Coordinates of C-alpha atoms in Angstrom, one line a residue:
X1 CA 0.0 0.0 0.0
X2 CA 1.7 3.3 -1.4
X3 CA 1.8 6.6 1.3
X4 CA 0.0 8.9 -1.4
X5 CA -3.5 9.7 -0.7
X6 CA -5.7 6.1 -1.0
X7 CA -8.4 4.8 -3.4
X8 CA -10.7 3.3 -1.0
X9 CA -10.2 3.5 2.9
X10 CA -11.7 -0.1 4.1
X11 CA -12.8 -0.2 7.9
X12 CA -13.6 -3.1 10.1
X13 CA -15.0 -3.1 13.0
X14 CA -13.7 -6.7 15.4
X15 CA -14.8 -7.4 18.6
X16 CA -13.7 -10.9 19.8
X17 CA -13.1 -12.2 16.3
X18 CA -9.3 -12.9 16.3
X19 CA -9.5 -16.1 14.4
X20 CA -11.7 -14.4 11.4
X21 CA -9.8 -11.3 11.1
X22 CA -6.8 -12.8 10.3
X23 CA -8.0 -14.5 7.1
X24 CA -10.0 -11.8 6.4
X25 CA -7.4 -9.5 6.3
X26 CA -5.1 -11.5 4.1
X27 CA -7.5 -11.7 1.8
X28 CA -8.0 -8.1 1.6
X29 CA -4.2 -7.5 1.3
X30 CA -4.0 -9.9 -1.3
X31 CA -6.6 -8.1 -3.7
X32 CA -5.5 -6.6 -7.4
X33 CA -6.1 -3.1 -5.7
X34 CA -4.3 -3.7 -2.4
X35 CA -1.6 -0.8 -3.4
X36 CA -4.5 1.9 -3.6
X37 CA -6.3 0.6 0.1
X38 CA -6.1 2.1 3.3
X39 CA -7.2 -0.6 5.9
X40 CA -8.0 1.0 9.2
X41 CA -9.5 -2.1 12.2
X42 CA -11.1 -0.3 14.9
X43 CA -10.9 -2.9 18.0
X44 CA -14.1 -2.7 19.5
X45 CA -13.0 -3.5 23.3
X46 CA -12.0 -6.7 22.4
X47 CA -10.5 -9.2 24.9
X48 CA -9.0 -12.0 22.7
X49 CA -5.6 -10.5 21.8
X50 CA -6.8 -9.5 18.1
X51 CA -5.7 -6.3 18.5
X52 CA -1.8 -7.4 19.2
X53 CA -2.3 -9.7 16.4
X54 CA -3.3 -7.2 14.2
X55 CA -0.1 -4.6 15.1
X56 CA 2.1 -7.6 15.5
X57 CA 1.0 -9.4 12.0
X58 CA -0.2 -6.2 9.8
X59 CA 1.7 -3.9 10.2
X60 CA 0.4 -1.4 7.3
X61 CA -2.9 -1.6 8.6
X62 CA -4.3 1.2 10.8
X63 CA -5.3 0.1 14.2
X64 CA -7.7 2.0 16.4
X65 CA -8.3 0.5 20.3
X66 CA -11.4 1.4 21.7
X67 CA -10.9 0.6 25.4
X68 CA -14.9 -0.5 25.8
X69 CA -17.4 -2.1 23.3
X70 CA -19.4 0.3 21.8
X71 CA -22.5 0.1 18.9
X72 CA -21.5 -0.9 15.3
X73 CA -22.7 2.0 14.0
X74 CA -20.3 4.2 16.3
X75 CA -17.6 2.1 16.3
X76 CA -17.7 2.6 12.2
X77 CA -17.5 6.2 12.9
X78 CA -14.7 6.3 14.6
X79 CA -12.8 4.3 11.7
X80 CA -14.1 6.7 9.4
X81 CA -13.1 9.9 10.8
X82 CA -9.3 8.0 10.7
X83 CA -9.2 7.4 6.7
X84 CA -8.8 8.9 4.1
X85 CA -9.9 8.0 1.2
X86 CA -12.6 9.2 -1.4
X87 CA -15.0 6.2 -1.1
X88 CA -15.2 4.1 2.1
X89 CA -15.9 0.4 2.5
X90 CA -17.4 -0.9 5.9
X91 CA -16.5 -4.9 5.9
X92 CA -17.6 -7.0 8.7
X93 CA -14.7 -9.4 10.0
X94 CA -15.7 -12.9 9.4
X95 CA -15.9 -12.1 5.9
X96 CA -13.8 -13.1 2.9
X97 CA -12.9 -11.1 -0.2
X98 CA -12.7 -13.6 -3.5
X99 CA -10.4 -13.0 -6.3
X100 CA -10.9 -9.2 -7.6
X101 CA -13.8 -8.1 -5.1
X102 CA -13.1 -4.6 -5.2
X103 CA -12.0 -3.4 -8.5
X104 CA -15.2 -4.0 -10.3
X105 CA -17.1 -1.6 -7.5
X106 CA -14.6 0.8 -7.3
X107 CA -15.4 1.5 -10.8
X108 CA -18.7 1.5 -10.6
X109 CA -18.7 4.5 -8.7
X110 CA -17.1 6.3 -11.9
X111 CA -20.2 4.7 -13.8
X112 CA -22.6 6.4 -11.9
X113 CA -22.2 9.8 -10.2
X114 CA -25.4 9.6 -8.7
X115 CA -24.4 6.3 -6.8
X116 CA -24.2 7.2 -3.0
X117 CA -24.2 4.0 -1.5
X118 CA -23.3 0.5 -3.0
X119 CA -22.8 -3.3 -2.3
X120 CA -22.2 -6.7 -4.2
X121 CA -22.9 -10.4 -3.7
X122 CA -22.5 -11.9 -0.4
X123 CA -22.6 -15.7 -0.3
X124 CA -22.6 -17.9 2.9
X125 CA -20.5 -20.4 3.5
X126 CA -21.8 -23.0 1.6
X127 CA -21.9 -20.6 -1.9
X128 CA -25.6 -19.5 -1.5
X129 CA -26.8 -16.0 -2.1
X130 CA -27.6 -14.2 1.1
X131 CA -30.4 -11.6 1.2
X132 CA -28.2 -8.9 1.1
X133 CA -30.6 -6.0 -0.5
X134 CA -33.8 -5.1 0.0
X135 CA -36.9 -2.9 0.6
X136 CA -37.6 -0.1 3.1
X137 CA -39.2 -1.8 5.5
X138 CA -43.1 -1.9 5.8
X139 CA -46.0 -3.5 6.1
X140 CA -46.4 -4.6 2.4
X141 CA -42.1 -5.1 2.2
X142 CA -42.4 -7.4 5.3
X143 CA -45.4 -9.2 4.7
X144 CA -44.5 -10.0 1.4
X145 CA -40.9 -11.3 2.9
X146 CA -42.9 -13.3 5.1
X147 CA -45.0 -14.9 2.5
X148 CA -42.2 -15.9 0.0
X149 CA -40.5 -17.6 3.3
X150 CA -43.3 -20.1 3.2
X151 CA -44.4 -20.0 -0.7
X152 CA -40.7 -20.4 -2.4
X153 CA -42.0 -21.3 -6.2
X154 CA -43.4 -17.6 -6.0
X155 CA -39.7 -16.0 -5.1
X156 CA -38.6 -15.5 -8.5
X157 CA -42.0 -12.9 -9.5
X158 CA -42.1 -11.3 -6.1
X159 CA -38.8 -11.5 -4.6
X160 CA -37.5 -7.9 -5.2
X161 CA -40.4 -6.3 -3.5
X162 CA -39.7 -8.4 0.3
X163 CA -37.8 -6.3 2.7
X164 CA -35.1 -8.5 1.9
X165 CA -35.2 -9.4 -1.2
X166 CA -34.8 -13.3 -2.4
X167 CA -34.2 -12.8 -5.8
X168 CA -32.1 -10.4 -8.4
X169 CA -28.8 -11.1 -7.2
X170 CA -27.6 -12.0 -11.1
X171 CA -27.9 -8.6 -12.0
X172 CA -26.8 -5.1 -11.1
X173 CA -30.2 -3.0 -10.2
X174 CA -31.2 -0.3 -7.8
X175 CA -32.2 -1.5 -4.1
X176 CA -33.4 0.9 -1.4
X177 CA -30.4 -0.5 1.0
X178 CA -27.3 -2.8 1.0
X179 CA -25.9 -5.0 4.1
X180 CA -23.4 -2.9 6.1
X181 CA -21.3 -6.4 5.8
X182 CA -20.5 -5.1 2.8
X183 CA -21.5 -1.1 2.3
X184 CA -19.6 1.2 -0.3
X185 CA -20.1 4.8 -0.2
X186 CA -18.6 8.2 -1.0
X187 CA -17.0 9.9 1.8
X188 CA -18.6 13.3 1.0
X189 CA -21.9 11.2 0.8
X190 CA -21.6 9.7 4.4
X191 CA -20.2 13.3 5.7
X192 CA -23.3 14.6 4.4
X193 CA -25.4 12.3 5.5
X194 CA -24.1 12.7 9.2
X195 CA -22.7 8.9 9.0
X196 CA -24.0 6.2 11.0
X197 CA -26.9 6.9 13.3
X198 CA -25.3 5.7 16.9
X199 CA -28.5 4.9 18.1
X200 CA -28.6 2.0 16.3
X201 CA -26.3 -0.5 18.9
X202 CA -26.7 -2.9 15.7
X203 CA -29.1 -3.9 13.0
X204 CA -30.5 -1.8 10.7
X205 CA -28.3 0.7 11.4
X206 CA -27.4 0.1 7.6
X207 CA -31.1 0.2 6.1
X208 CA -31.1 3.8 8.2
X209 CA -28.2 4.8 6.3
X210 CA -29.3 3.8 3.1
X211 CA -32.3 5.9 3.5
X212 CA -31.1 8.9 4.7
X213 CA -28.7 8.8 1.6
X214 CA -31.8 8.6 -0.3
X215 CA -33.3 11.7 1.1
X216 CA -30.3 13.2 0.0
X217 CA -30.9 12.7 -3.5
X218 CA -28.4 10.1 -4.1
X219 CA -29.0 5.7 -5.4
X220 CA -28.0 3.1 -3.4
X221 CA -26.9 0.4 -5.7
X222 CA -26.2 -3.4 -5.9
X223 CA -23.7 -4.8 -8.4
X224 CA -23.7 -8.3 -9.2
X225 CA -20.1 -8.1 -10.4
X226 CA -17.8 -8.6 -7.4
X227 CA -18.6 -11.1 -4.7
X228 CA -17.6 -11.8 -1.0
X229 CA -17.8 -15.0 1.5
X230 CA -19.5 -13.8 4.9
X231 CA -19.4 -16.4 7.8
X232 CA -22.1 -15.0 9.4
X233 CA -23.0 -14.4 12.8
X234 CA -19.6 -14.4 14.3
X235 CA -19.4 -11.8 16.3
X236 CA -20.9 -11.6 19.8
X237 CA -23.6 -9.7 21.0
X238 CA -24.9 -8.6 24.6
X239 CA -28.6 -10.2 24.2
X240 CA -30.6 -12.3 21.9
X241 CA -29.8 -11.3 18.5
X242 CA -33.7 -11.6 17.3
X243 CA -34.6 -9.0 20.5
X244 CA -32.0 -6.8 19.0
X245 CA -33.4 -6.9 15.8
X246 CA -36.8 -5.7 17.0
X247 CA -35.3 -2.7 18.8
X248 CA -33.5 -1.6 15.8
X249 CA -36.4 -2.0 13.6
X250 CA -38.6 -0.1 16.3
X251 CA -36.4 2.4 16.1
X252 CA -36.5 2.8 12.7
X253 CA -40.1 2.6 12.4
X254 CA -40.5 5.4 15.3
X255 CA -37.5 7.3 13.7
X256 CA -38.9 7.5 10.1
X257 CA -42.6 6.9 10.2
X258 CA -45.5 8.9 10.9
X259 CA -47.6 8.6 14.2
X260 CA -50.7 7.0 12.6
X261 CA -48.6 4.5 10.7
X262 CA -45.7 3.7 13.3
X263 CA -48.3 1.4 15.6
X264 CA -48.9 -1.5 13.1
X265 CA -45.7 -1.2 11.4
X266 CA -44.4 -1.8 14.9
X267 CA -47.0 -4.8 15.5
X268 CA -45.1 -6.2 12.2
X269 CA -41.8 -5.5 12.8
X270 CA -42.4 -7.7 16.3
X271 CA -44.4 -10.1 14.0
X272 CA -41.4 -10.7 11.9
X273 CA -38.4 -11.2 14.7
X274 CA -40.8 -14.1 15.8
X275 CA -41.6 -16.3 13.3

């Protein structure tokens, strides 16, 4: 990685996931690209030693200690207001780059100037798509998400208009969000945008972004073109992660809705962390 100015300024966020970092970084070190990235790990009050591996074992990445575990979206902040670069990538740990994952993204944003936000593929572990785009959440997004779990021959016609959506993932297209496993955007975007919201500990912190990036003016994107492994669920977290999910989407639905919808969105949102 040169000392002039960076491409793309990539932060991760780790707390407690020494043993997915590591490969995670080498991968991202090992991209075409890797000469243009600034790679800044913010250590979310970890405990495991990743942190010393990280200074001791990758040494041109930028390490930032946070003595106590904070939200994602914070914690993303901070490694933010450390880089650099024109266009940021947020990456979770226990994720994987492929051959060439960044390129083909990078220039995207050339492509289209009105592109704000972006991802790509995410696969699981065993090579299968992961909902990884979606719909604003709402009553007809979620419903319909909820139907299609149950109804699969019916994914391929209705699958783009679920919350998260079960099909297009073949083709680039506009999405109203992207995962924040694996979330592009412009720097000058995100500034304006006033970055994460911290109120968010974690979930949906990313489909908040998304919008407000959409209020803006700008598209969120997904392009089918570059691709990345995400072992999910990795990372731990203070209390169920399905009660989590319901307090992000509540505050979501409370943030952006208005009073006479916000009751039986809510009555949804709780609906769908159930079932």
């Amino acid at each position: 990685m040169s000392e002039s100015r960076p491409l793309l300024s990539v932060i991760i966020v780790s707390v407690n996931t020494g043993n997915w970092l590591k490969p995670c970084l080498e991968s991202l070190l090992s991209q075409s690209i890797r000469d243009s990235l600034e790679v800044v790990v913010v250590d979310n009050g970890s405990s495991d030693g990743s942190a010393d591996m990280v200074r001791r074992m990758f040494p041109v990445v930028k390490l930032v200690r946070l003595e106590e575990t904070v939200g994602y979206g914070k914690a993303n902040n901070v490694g933010a207001g450390q880089s650099r670069a024109p266009i940021l990538l947020f990456l979770n740990p226990d994720t994987r780059l492929r051959e060439d994952s960044l390129s083909p993204i990078l220039a995207r944003f050339e492509d289209h100037p009105r592109c704000g936000v972006a991802g790509g593929v995410v696969l699981d572990d065993q090579g299968e798509f992961e909902r990884s785009s979606g719909s604003l959440p709402s009553l007809f997004s979620m419903g319909t998400g909820r139907l299609l779990k149950h109804v699969p021959p019916a994914r391929p016609f209705l699958g783009r208009l679920s919350h998260q959506h079960w099909s297009g993932y073949n083709e680039s297209r506009r999405v109203d969000w992207v995962t924040g496993a694996f979330l592009w955007i412009r720097r000058d975007v995100f500034r304006k945008s006033g970055g994460f919201d911290e109120g968010f500990f974690m979930y949906c912190e990313d489909v908040d972004l998304c919008y407000r990036v959409g209020q803006l003016g700008f598209q969120c994107w997904f392009f089918h073109d570059a691709a990345i492994v995400h072992y999910k669920g990795k990372s731990p977290v203070p209390r169920p992660r399905r009660r989590m999910l319901f307090e992000s989407l509540h505050c979501f639905g409370k943030k952006h809705y208005r009073l006479h919808k916000y009751p039986l969105t809510r009555f949804i949102f709780w609906i769908q962390t159930r079932l």
